[in-house]
Amino acid sequence: MSKRRTMLDKLWRAHEILCREDGISLLWVDRHLVHEGSHHAFAKLTDRDLQVARPDLTFAVVDHYAPTRDRARIADPKIAGMIDTLRKNAQAHRLRLFDLHDQDQGIVHVIGPEQGLTLPGLLINCGDSHTSTHGAFGALAFGIGATEVAHVLATQTVWQRKPRTMRITLNGTLGPGVTAKDIALNWIAALGTGGAQGHAVEYAGSAVQALSMEGRMTLCNLSIEGGARLGMIAPDATTFDYLKERPFAPDLDWEAAVTTWSTLASDEGAIFDRDVTFDAAEIAPTVTWGTSPEQALPVTATLPDPTAVAPEKAKAIDAALDYMGLQPGRPLEGTPIDQVFIGSCTNGRIEDLRAAAAVLAGQRAKVPGLVAPGSAQVKAQAEQEGLDDVFKTAGLTWAASGCSMCVGMNGDLVAAGKRCASSTNRNFRGRQGPGARTHLMSPAMVAAAALTGTIIDVRRFLGERAA
Amino acid sequence: MAGWTIHQGRAVHLGLDNIDTDQLIPARFMSTPRAEGYGQFLLHDLRSDPEFPLNRHRDVSILVAGRNFGTGSSREAAVYALFDAGFRAVIAPSFGDIFAANAVNNGLLPARVSDDAQAELAAFLAAEPAEITIDLNTRTIALDDRTFPFDVDESWRTKLINGWDDIDLTRQHADKIAAFAACRAFSEPWVFPTASD
């Protein structure tokens, strides 16, 4: 009997040009996505007088440095310079650029799928760790550094050692008010930020299959926060429905493509190097309290007490509580916040905005906040549905699309000492700005926090309303 | 990139787990051209404390850190900051995957050691930095009369020693790459995009 293969085995095999004696494979790259931060890689190319090998497979987008307000005139010369450098590089190498004012502009990990550039069975690289997002479509998608970006630009290939496989299975059904974000924060809290290091994570189980593409993208996006090299989910009808008729999706070849994509799932009985299982029903809305995504707890929990744990663990807890300005042993719920942010490649899609708007509906927020849609298309869709009015009525700022307050490099910052309920992916020290205090949570949880000015369980707001 | 086999230098201990890429270099400095040097940005915001080890000890080239060093983003600037500040090796029980690959691509060794070895090194360096020797040939770290083994991917070890550049290596395979691309275009034509609108 032939060996039962995992999805990683199949995707790897399909892209392996050669494998060296030391076990490192040269892989073909189907899509290469670049952004302003790729300037180091383009500089390397210029230094060596090299051209982009496959401009037809390379796509550029303005996102990390995109101002979300007053775009007509960019005040900060550094930001304007970064965007201009990308424009020059895209022009010099004849790349399709999703520029600041393009109707299809947005965060690279939002527009890839939106445009149908992201497809099952592809190998997708981008100089950004959250490239794992695209794995939601059954693609082999991983972030790379500038040297590797230069290599892909020059050769359309990447050298990699095949990661080990890990399956995270979520059985059962998520409760009301519990989302893909909570699944992710929950497993990262359980296994640690290095929990999946060296592994390709495949998500499986009924609670994963039940997720929309938006939810699957959120889940795969956060794989990197658990240390995984990449995340992936077997493509199915949900995947195909999402992709059909997207601008770059197959058209005449659609049936043939779907037939091929349907063979990508791991074979029944395939063996993974690690297998971890969670019960979806046991997951509560989850919030980070510290400075690492692993420092996350159910919103109903109390903050950890460093005196109650081993000394080597106490130091990290102490340092995190100190930076976050929190008291040990206090309930997480009720912690006052200063502001909110909804957006990012993790939770800036239409479903995320709908979930937040459903909680806010017609009410006024107690704290200020910013909503930055993940793409210009998401923005247009939200406006068509009247979601922008909900956010504006709540007193929140409705902005243009980009990485915004997630990355601290485009002018959207949280001030030192301020506490932000955020739908983003990293609560690292200074991530949202020097001294900023970030609490990661789902968009609906952020909306609930906005209404009360405190961290609060969104399930209190669901009432008669459907989750 | 210049290769190296043995590095002798002063090691400093940074007693923290999960030193993430945003701490290694805050985002606001990443628009700087590399030629201007990134050393001044290394762990910038932690260095506002005058007692921070890197403020007290200059002349150091090896960093001993806690688990999961370099977790977070793919920003190679985190490695540039370490390298430009004079570091040639980081010794830790574990590393962020992308950070470690970036490090090797710039001649910086991510040396993985056991928790016990890390603890011993930490104890040795607790008071002040000390001279240690890292040998890529034997995969060992020597200080005083003691020797600790370290792990590094075999292909990375070779790359560090030879200072190899991947683009040059890959271009030797140009024919195979072209053949692969042609075959892929034939069997799965839809993977080569043409926008329909």
XYZ file of C-alpha atoms in Angstrom:
664
model
C 0.000 0.000 0.000
C 1.303 3.439 -0.835
C 2.155 5.818 1.988
C -0.689 7.969 3.236
C 0.373 11.527 2.660
C -0.325 14.732 4.555
C -1.314 17.914 2.753
C 2.208 19.202 3.460
C 3.692 16.115 1.733
C 1.560 16.775 -1.339
C 2.240 20.497 -1.523
C 5.949 19.997 -0.928
C 6.241 17.377 -3.628
C 4.373 19.573 -6.088
C 6.911 22.393 -5.657
C 10.190 20.546 -5.160
C 12.586 21.214 -8.017
C 15.408 19.318 -6.337
C 16.509 18.113 -2.924
C 20.171 18.383 -1.897
C 22.021 15.682 -0.002
C 21.727 17.714 3.189
C 17.940 17.561 2.923
C 17.337 21.132 1.787
C 14.844 21.495 -1.054
C 14.719 24.055 -3.822
C 11.044 24.984 -4.168
C 9.203 26.742 -6.966
C 7.361 29.896 -5.869
C 3.972 30.455 -7.542
C 3.265 33.869 -6.057
C 5.595 36.411 -4.557
C 4.020 39.360 -2.791
C 6.145 42.405 -1.940
C 5.448 45.595 0.024
C 7.257 48.777 1.106
C 9.283 46.800 3.642
C 10.836 44.851 0.761
C 13.172 47.793 0.013
C 16.207 45.963 1.399
C 15.600 43.081 -1.021
C 15.244 45.350 -4.056
C 18.442 47.119 -2.986
C 20.236 43.744 -2.971
C 18.978 43.098 -6.499
C 20.150 46.499 -7.695
C 23.575 45.976 -6.081
C 24.012 42.855 -8.202
C 22.436 44.308 -11.295
C 19.728 41.634 -11.352
C 16.171 41.829 -12.660
C 13.035 40.228 -11.214
C 12.909 36.765 -12.767
C 9.114 36.500 -13.012
C 7.316 39.864 -12.913
C 4.122 38.011 -13.903
C 4.192 36.097 -10.597
C 5.292 39.038 -8.444
C 2.753 41.492 -7.021
C 3.465 44.662 -5.072
C 1.202 46.409 -2.602
C 1.323 49.521 -0.437
C 0.127 48.488 3.019
C 2.611 48.640 5.911
C 3.306 52.358 5.511
C -0.065 53.345 4.013
C -1.484 56.325 5.900
C -5.122 55.639 6.731
C -6.055 59.322 6.692
C -5.151 62.375 4.607
C -3.650 60.274 1.852
C -3.644 63.026 -0.725
C -0.656 64.668 0.916
C 1.573 62.477 3.093
C 3.017 64.683 5.828
C 5.817 62.386 7.020
C 8.677 62.373 4.469
C 9.936 58.964 5.696
C 6.558 57.359 5.031
C 6.202 59.096 1.663
C 9.726 57.948 0.809
C 8.999 54.302 1.616
C 5.931 54.300 -0.613
C 7.763 56.109 -3.377
C 10.624 53.598 -3.247
C 8.155 50.735 -3.764
C 6.612 52.592 -6.715
C 10.027 53.043 -8.303
C 10.960 49.398 -7.759
C 7.625 48.161 -9.119
C 8.040 50.351 -12.174
C 11.668 49.379 -12.764
C 10.793 45.677 -12.613
C 7.395 45.951 -14.375
C 5.362 44.649 -11.410
C 1.620 45.023 -10.943
C 1.381 47.508 -8.070
C -1.683 47.877 -5.857
C -0.937 51.499 -5.111
C -2.327 53.733 -2.380
C -5.249 55.000 -4.456
C -6.013 51.760 -6.295
C -9.565 50.510 -5.737
C -8.054 47.093 -4.984
C -5.395 48.321 -2.508
C -5.257 46.770 0.944
C -3.222 44.657 3.301
C -1.250 42.082 1.320
C -2.824 39.157 3.178
C -6.311 40.531 2.591
C -6.006 41.388 -1.098
C -4.159 38.211 -2.143
C -7.250 36.093 -1.449
C -9.640 38.878 -2.453
C -8.053 39.069 -5.911
C -7.892 35.312 -6.328
C -4.097 35.536 -6.422
C -4.160 33.134 -3.497
C -5.305 29.683 -4.621
C -5.189 26.148 -3.246
C -2.033 24.239 -4.127
C 0.159 27.314 -4.591
C 3.425 28.137 -2.879
C 3.168 31.739 -1.720
C 6.004 33.803 -0.249
C 6.050 37.310 1.134
C 8.515 39.177 3.299
C 6.040 39.158 6.141
C 5.521 36.567 8.844
C 1.733 36.634 8.535
C 2.001 35.096 5.068
C 0.753 31.987 6.889
C -2.715 33.541 6.339
C -2.866 32.203 2.772
C -2.600 28.627 4.038
C -6.324 28.907 4.801
C -6.826 28.038 1.107
C -4.683 24.918 1.202
C -1.608 26.765 -0.017
C 1.985 26.400 1.167
C 2.455 29.951 2.394
C 5.227 31.268 4.605
C 7.026 34.472 5.483
C 10.666 35.047 4.555
C 13.364 37.615 5.335
C 14.913 40.184 3.007
C 17.768 37.950 1.790
C 15.244 35.277 0.823
C 12.951 37.891 -0.754
C 15.887 38.966 -2.936
C 16.483 35.304 -3.790
C 12.866 34.761 -4.827
C 12.895 37.965 -6.868
C 16.026 36.811 -8.664
C 15.169 33.129 -9.167
C 11.436 32.541 -8.380
C 12.583 29.783 -6.024
C 13.312 29.367 -2.322
C 15.561 26.945 -0.387
C 13.825 25.316 2.567
C 14.091 22.332 4.840
C 10.748 20.576 5.013
C 9.105 21.395 8.344
C 7.720 18.692 10.624
C 3.964 18.215 10.564
C 1.552 19.045 13.335
C -2.210 18.702 13.309
C -4.383 20.828 15.561
C -7.872 19.382 15.658
C -10.861 21.278 16.999
C -13.764 18.969 17.641
C -17.276 20.113 18.428
C -18.832 23.513 17.899
C -17.774 26.979 19.019
C -20.109 28.664 21.484
C -21.890 31.962 20.725
C -19.504 34.936 20.639
C -16.469 32.672 20.221
C -14.439 33.042 17.026
C -11.382 31.850 15.106
C -9.375 34.477 17.013
C -10.278 32.754 20.260
C -9.342 29.326 18.863
C -5.918 30.716 17.982
C -5.219 32.585 21.230
C -6.413 29.527 23.117
C -3.991 27.081 21.487
C -1.107 29.542 21.655
C -1.767 30.040 25.380
C -1.863 26.265 25.832
C 1.281 25.410 23.819
C 3.302 28.643 24.058
C 4.662 31.056 21.442
C 7.332 28.493 20.591
C 4.829 25.622 20.782
C 4.777 24.870 17.069
C 8.354 25.887 16.207
C 9.726 24.033 13.214
C 6.282 22.697 12.309
C 3.717 23.180 9.581
C 0.368 23.252 11.328
C -2.683 21.771 9.658
C -5.981 22.718 11.287
C -8.726 20.114 11.190
C -11.947 19.087 12.877
C -15.581 20.090 12.733
C -15.083 23.543 14.302
C -12.481 24.394 11.646
C -14.565 23.054 8.772
C -17.462 25.179 10.015
C -15.398 28.388 9.781
C -15.910 30.830 6.915
C -12.872 31.685 4.762
C -12.466 34.855 6.848
C -12.325 32.790 10.028
C -9.910 30.294 8.484
C -7.642 33.143 7.427
C -7.648 34.532 10.975
C -6.705 31.114 12.329
C -3.897 30.477 9.826
C -2.696 34.079 10.171
C -2.016 33.580 13.885
C -0.103 30.286 13.371
C 3.144 32.244 13.395
C 2.339 33.583 16.884
C 2.516 29.992 18.093
C 5.906 29.650 16.415
C 4.626 27.613 13.438
C 6.365 27.969 10.089
C 2.993 27.952 8.392
C -0.662 27.086 8.888
C -2.999 25.347 6.474
C -6.526 24.068 6.056
C -7.731 21.573 3.460
C -9.655 23.297 0.661
C -13.345 22.411 0.401
C -16.607 23.828 -0.955
C -16.264 26.887 1.326
C -12.865 27.589 -0.271
C -14.086 27.105 -3.844
C -17.213 29.250 -3.299
C -15.039 32.067 -1.975
C -12.665 31.948 -4.948
C -15.046 31.504 -7.856
C -15.020 34.513 -10.183
C -12.320 36.390 -8.284
C -10.274 38.499 -10.771
C -7.174 36.255 -10.899
C -8.922 32.942 -10.163
C -9.066 30.332 -12.932
C -11.884 30.908 -15.368
C -11.932 28.452 -18.294
C -9.867 26.020 -16.206
C -12.150 26.281 -13.169
C -13.449 22.694 -13.200
C -10.014 21.201 -13.777
C -8.599 23.354 -11.003
C -11.288 22.310 -8.516
C -10.694 18.668 -9.377
C -6.991 19.049 -8.655
C -7.577 21.118 -5.499
C -9.925 18.446 -4.163
C -7.015 15.987 -3.982
C -4.866 18.196 -1.724
C -6.369 17.217 1.649
C -4.324 14.908 3.866
C -5.067 11.255 3.179
C -7.279 9.480 5.669
C -4.974 7.948 8.289
C -1.943 10.067 7.376
C 0.483 10.334 10.294
C 1.517 13.694 11.727
C 4.648 14.242 13.796
C 2.476 15.878 16.441
C -1.257 15.724 17.039
C -3.061 18.082 19.407
C -6.798 18.143 20.014
C -9.045 20.760 21.589
C -12.756 20.814 22.367
C -14.210 23.884 20.633
C -17.115 24.086 23.096
C -14.679 24.706 25.956
C -13.150 27.809 24.373
C -14.236 31.149 25.825
C -13.652 34.610 24.340
C -9.931 34.996 24.954
C -7.863 38.092 25.741
C -4.134 38.655 26.118
C -3.039 40.290 29.357
C 0.748 40.415 28.830
C 3.400 41.154 26.233
C 3.439 37.850 24.367
C 0.513 36.190 22.555
C 0.945 33.163 24.840
C -0.017 35.371 27.782
C -3.712 34.959 27.038
C -6.649 33.930 29.221
C -10.401 33.426 28.981
C -12.026 36.821 29.613
C -13.622 35.290 32.711
C -10.232 34.531 34.315
C -8.176 36.428 36.875
C -4.708 37.795 36.137
C -1.836 35.495 37.093
C -0.107 35.901 40.429
C 3.703 35.671 40.175
C 3.975 34.616 43.825
C 1.947 31.506 43.042
C 4.268 30.092 40.365
C 7.868 28.875 40.041
C 10.474 31.682 40.269
C 11.680 31.313 36.655
C 8.123 31.830 35.434
C 7.379 34.570 37.968
C 9.971 36.897 36.437
C 8.270 36.933 33.024
C 4.811 37.407 34.578
C 6.081 40.204 36.805
C 7.729 41.998 33.894
C 4.621 41.680 31.721
C 2.219 42.860 34.430
C 4.529 45.765 35.180
C 4.725 46.845 31.527
C 0.966 46.438 31.150
C 0.237 48.344 34.384
C -1.865 45.503 35.802
C -2.280 44.050 39.295
C -1.798 40.308 39.865
C -4.813 38.266 40.887
C -7.385 40.833 39.704
C -10.189 39.842 37.307
C -9.286 40.474 33.659
C -12.847 41.574 32.979
C -13.418 45.155 34.104
C -9.889 46.345 33.222
C -10.381 49.927 31.966
C -9.159 50.670 28.456
C -8.278 53.970 26.776
C -9.017 53.179 23.159
C -9.855 50.489 20.624
C -8.572 49.382 17.229
C -10.353 47.198 14.680
C -8.428 46.111 11.606
C -5.211 44.285 10.488
C -4.464 41.204 8.379
C -5.738 39.142 11.309
C -9.172 40.693 11.715
C -9.761 43.417 9.122
C -12.107 41.546 6.779
C -15.785 42.140 6.092
C -16.964 39.450 8.506
C -14.850 41.045 11.258
C -16.373 44.461 10.647
C -19.862 42.950 10.603
C -19.237 41.195 13.938
C -17.992 44.403 15.563
C -20.840 46.469 14.098
C -23.425 43.956 15.327
C -22.264 44.547 18.904
C -22.068 48.332 18.524
C -25.353 48.736 16.597
C -26.726 52.189 17.326
C -24.822 52.686 20.574
C -22.068 55.080 21.548
C -18.600 53.942 22.561
C -17.172 55.142 25.890
C -13.646 55.404 24.480
C -12.236 56.638 21.184
C -11.116 54.211 18.528
C -10.043 53.573 14.985
C -11.498 51.200 12.413
C -9.225 50.515 9.418
C -10.682 48.019 6.915
C -8.269 45.413 5.584
C -8.705 46.560 1.997
C -10.349 49.231 -0.133
C -12.818 46.557 -1.262
C -13.679 45.642 2.319
C -14.157 49.364 2.964
C -16.474 49.758 -0.025
C -18.468 46.655 0.951
C -18.804 47.857 4.555
C -20.028 51.250 3.366
C -22.547 49.587 1.100
C -23.863 47.686 4.125
C -23.945 50.836 6.262
C -21.352 49.520 8.720
C -19.364 52.750 8.485
C -22.386 54.589 9.907
C -22.506 52.200 12.852
C -18.841 52.877 13.653
C -19.205 56.627 13.167
C -22.363 56.762 15.280
C -20.436 54.937 17.983
C -17.859 57.733 17.838
C -15.118 55.675 16.233
C -12.956 56.940 13.374
C -13.610 55.261 10.018
C -10.322 55.194 8.111
C -8.816 53.915 4.864
C -7.232 50.485 4.503
C -3.728 49.453 5.504
C -1.768 47.808 8.311
C -2.597 50.889 10.378
C -2.331 50.595 14.167
C -1.022 47.031 14.077
C 2.535 47.814 13.000
C 3.475 51.233 14.363
C 5.108 52.504 11.176
C 2.434 54.435 9.240
C 1.528 57.138 11.731
C -1.309 55.242 13.494
C 0.041 54.758 17.016
C -1.105 54.099 20.558
C 0.489 56.621 22.934
C 2.834 55.542 25.740
C 0.986 54.127 28.728
C -2.335 53.941 26.879
C -4.283 50.693 26.890
C -5.769 49.522 23.594
C -8.285 46.725 22.996
C -7.090 45.562 19.606
C -8.148 43.033 16.960
C -4.498 42.650 15.868
C -1.899 39.885 16.211
C 0.946 41.038 18.453
C 0.909 42.414 21.969
C 4.705 42.785 21.987
C 6.169 45.673 23.966
C 6.014 48.794 21.852
C 4.332 47.062 18.915
C 1.590 49.700 18.600
C 3.974 52.474 19.627
C 6.633 53.002 22.315
C 5.119 52.192 25.717
C 1.747 51.187 24.233
C -0.266 48.500 26.068
C -2.052 46.073 23.757
C -4.774 43.559 24.602
C -5.487 41.191 21.712
C -9.049 39.951 21.265
C -11.676 39.291 18.587
C -13.375 42.208 16.771
C -16.657 41.564 18.622
C -14.770 41.647 21.933
C -13.116 44.924 20.878
C -16.552 46.369 20.121
C -17.849 45.287 23.536
C -14.801 46.891 25.155
C -15.516 50.100 23.248
C -19.092 50.228 24.577
C -18.140 49.848 28.230
C -14.633 51.297 28.259
C -13.455 48.083 29.889
C -12.431 44.588 28.896
C -15.709 42.686 29.001
C -17.178 39.362 27.916
C -18.973 39.950 24.603
C -21.413 37.168 25.487
C -23.084 39.633 27.888
C -24.179 41.589 24.807
C -25.481 38.776 22.690
C -28.803 38.435 24.507
C -31.597 37.690 22.076
C -29.345 38.640 19.160
C -27.880 35.760 17.224
C -24.176 35.215 17.861
C 29.119 37.503 2.992
C 32.388 36.422 4.642
C 32.481 32.940 6.119
C 33.895 32.093 9.536
C 34.745 28.940 11.472
C 35.951 30.071 14.886
C 34.751 33.147 16.688
C 36.327 34.356 19.877
C 34.656 37.223 21.690
C 33.119 38.548 24.837
C 29.679 37.196 25.647
C 26.970 39.108 27.466
C 23.941 37.566 29.135
C 20.463 38.947 28.524
C 18.226 37.210 31.041
C 14.985 37.349 29.105
C 12.785 34.855 27.259
C 10.807 35.776 24.133
C 12.958 38.697 22.971
C 10.785 39.470 19.957
C 11.685 41.190 16.717
C 9.787 44.351 17.717
C 12.090 44.665 20.714
C 15.197 43.830 18.680
C 14.342 46.717 16.364
C 11.237 48.871 16.810
C 9.330 49.392 13.562
C 9.949 53.129 13.392
C 13.605 52.620 12.451
C 13.075 50.197 9.592
C 12.928 52.722 6.781
C 16.634 53.441 7.262
C 18.910 52.349 4.369
C 21.238 49.574 5.494
C 24.331 51.563 4.580
C 23.598 53.929 7.453
C 24.054 51.097 9.952
C 21.479 49.490 12.239
C 23.579 48.920 15.371
C 22.246 52.003 17.146
C 18.683 50.638 16.895
C 19.392 47.285 18.575
C 16.956 46.728 21.457
C 16.452 50.484 21.320
C 13.554 50.860 23.724
C 14.950 48.482 26.358
C 18.184 50.470 26.294
C 16.463 53.545 27.730
C 17.360 51.881 31.053
C 21.024 52.808 31.752
C 21.434 49.542 33.672
C 20.453 47.423 30.659
C 23.341 44.973 30.021
C 24.086 46.307 26.524
C 24.500 49.809 27.964
C 26.916 48.666 30.636
C 29.002 46.463 28.380
C 30.121 47.630 24.944
C 32.820 45.507 23.308
C 30.708 42.292 23.194
C 30.025 40.059 20.196
C 28.087 37.075 21.596
C 24.646 37.269 23.142
C 23.349 34.618 25.537
C 19.560 34.828 25.693
C 16.449 32.986 26.862
C 14.160 30.721 24.905
C 12.353 31.726 21.718
C 14.794 34.466 20.764
C 13.707 36.445 17.693
C 10.089 35.348 17.818
C 7.711 37.441 15.733
C 8.101 39.176 12.426
C 10.217 38.343 9.380
C 12.054 41.674 9.578
C 15.660 40.961 8.690
C 16.404 44.357 10.226
C 16.416 42.553 13.582
C 19.493 40.664 12.385
C 21.032 43.799 10.835
C 20.751 45.512 14.229
C 22.580 42.655 15.969
C 25.209 42.303 13.248
C 25.889 46.023 12.915
C 26.242 46.255 16.701
C 29.085 43.731 16.361
C 27.331 40.486 17.269
C 28.328 37.285 15.458
C 26.413 34.718 17.507
C 23.326 34.401 19.693
C 23.186 31.450 22.091
C 19.697 30.424 23.250
C 17.582 27.309 23.920
C 15.304 28.122 20.943
C 14.786 30.670 18.163
C 11.997 32.030 16.015
C 12.241 30.084 12.734
C 12.363 33.053 10.365
C 14.781 34.962 12.589
C 17.195 32.018 12.622
C 17.138 31.721 8.816
C 17.687 35.458 8.468
C 20.579 35.287 10.923
C 22.404 32.624 8.920
C 21.883 34.600 5.716
C 23.859 37.413 7.321
C 26.657 35.443 8.962
C 25.138 35.520 12.450
C 25.062 32.130 14.197
C 21.882 31.086 16.019
C 23.408 28.495 18.381
C 20.854 26.301 20.092
C 21.852 24.936 23.492
C 20.102 22.844 26.124
C 18.292 24.594 28.968
C 20.995 23.338 31.334
C 23.832 24.712 29.220
C 21.982 28.010 28.909
C 21.574 28.162 32.692
C 25.266 27.421 33.242
C 26.345 30.044 30.735
C 23.936 32.508 32.327
C 25.374 31.827 35.776
C 28.899 32.243 34.477
C 28.073 35.549 32.812
C 25.772 36.863 35.555
C 28.278 39.325 36.999
C 29.968 40.478 33.823
C 30.784 39.445 30.263
C 33.504 36.881 29.669
C 35.545 35.703 26.717
C 34.215 32.568 25.019
C 35.092 30.686 21.866
C 32.610 29.278 19.375
C 33.837 26.609 16.958
C 31.562 25.785 14.023
C 33.680 22.769 13.074
C 33.191 21.013 16.381
C 29.862 22.710 17.202
C 31.137 23.697 20.624
C 31.205 26.696 22.902
C 34.257 26.906 25.154
C 34.681 29.089 28.178
C 37.434 28.658 30.721
C 37.945 24.923 30.992
C 34.409 23.997 30.079
C 32.879 23.074 26.736
C 29.227 23.020 25.731
C 27.845 21.494 22.537
C 25.408 23.494 20.439
C 22.996 22.607 17.640
C 22.677 24.278 14.280
C 21.173 22.904 11.090
C 23.939 21.185 9.113
C 23.192 23.169 5.960
C 23.348 26.393 7.948
C 26.677 25.417 9.485
C 28.129 24.851 6.030
C 26.724 28.130 4.813
C 28.183 30.085 7.733
C 31.614 28.502 7.296
C 31.723 29.104 3.548
C 29.888 32.412 3.507
C 27.852 31.087 0.620
C 25.421 33.196 -1.278
C 22.233 31.376 -2.228
C 21.581 33.291 -5.438
C 24.889 32.135 -6.904
C 24.210 28.545 -5.839
C 20.708 28.567 -7.272
C 21.701 29.944 -10.616
C 23.704 26.777 -11.221
C 20.328 25.031 -11.354
C 18.797 27.411 -13.923
C 18.022 24.592 -16.386
C 16.186 22.500 -13.813
C 14.202 25.526 -12.677
C 13.182 26.375 -16.248
C 12.139 22.783 -16.919
C 10.115 22.687 -13.712
C 8.307 25.923 -14.591
C 7.477 24.644 -18.076
C 6.123 21.392 -16.673
C 4.021 23.252 -14.097
C 2.571 25.534 -16.771
C 1.571 22.451 -18.744
C 0.021 20.414 -15.917
C -1.620 23.222 -13.933
C -1.921 26.188 -16.289
C -4.196 28.124 -13.934
C -1.371 28.713 -11.473
C 0.026 31.301 -13.887
C -2.332 34.224 -13.419
C -4.086 36.290 -16.009
C -6.585 38.738 -14.606
C -10.051 38.266 -16.052
C -11.194 41.849 -15.471
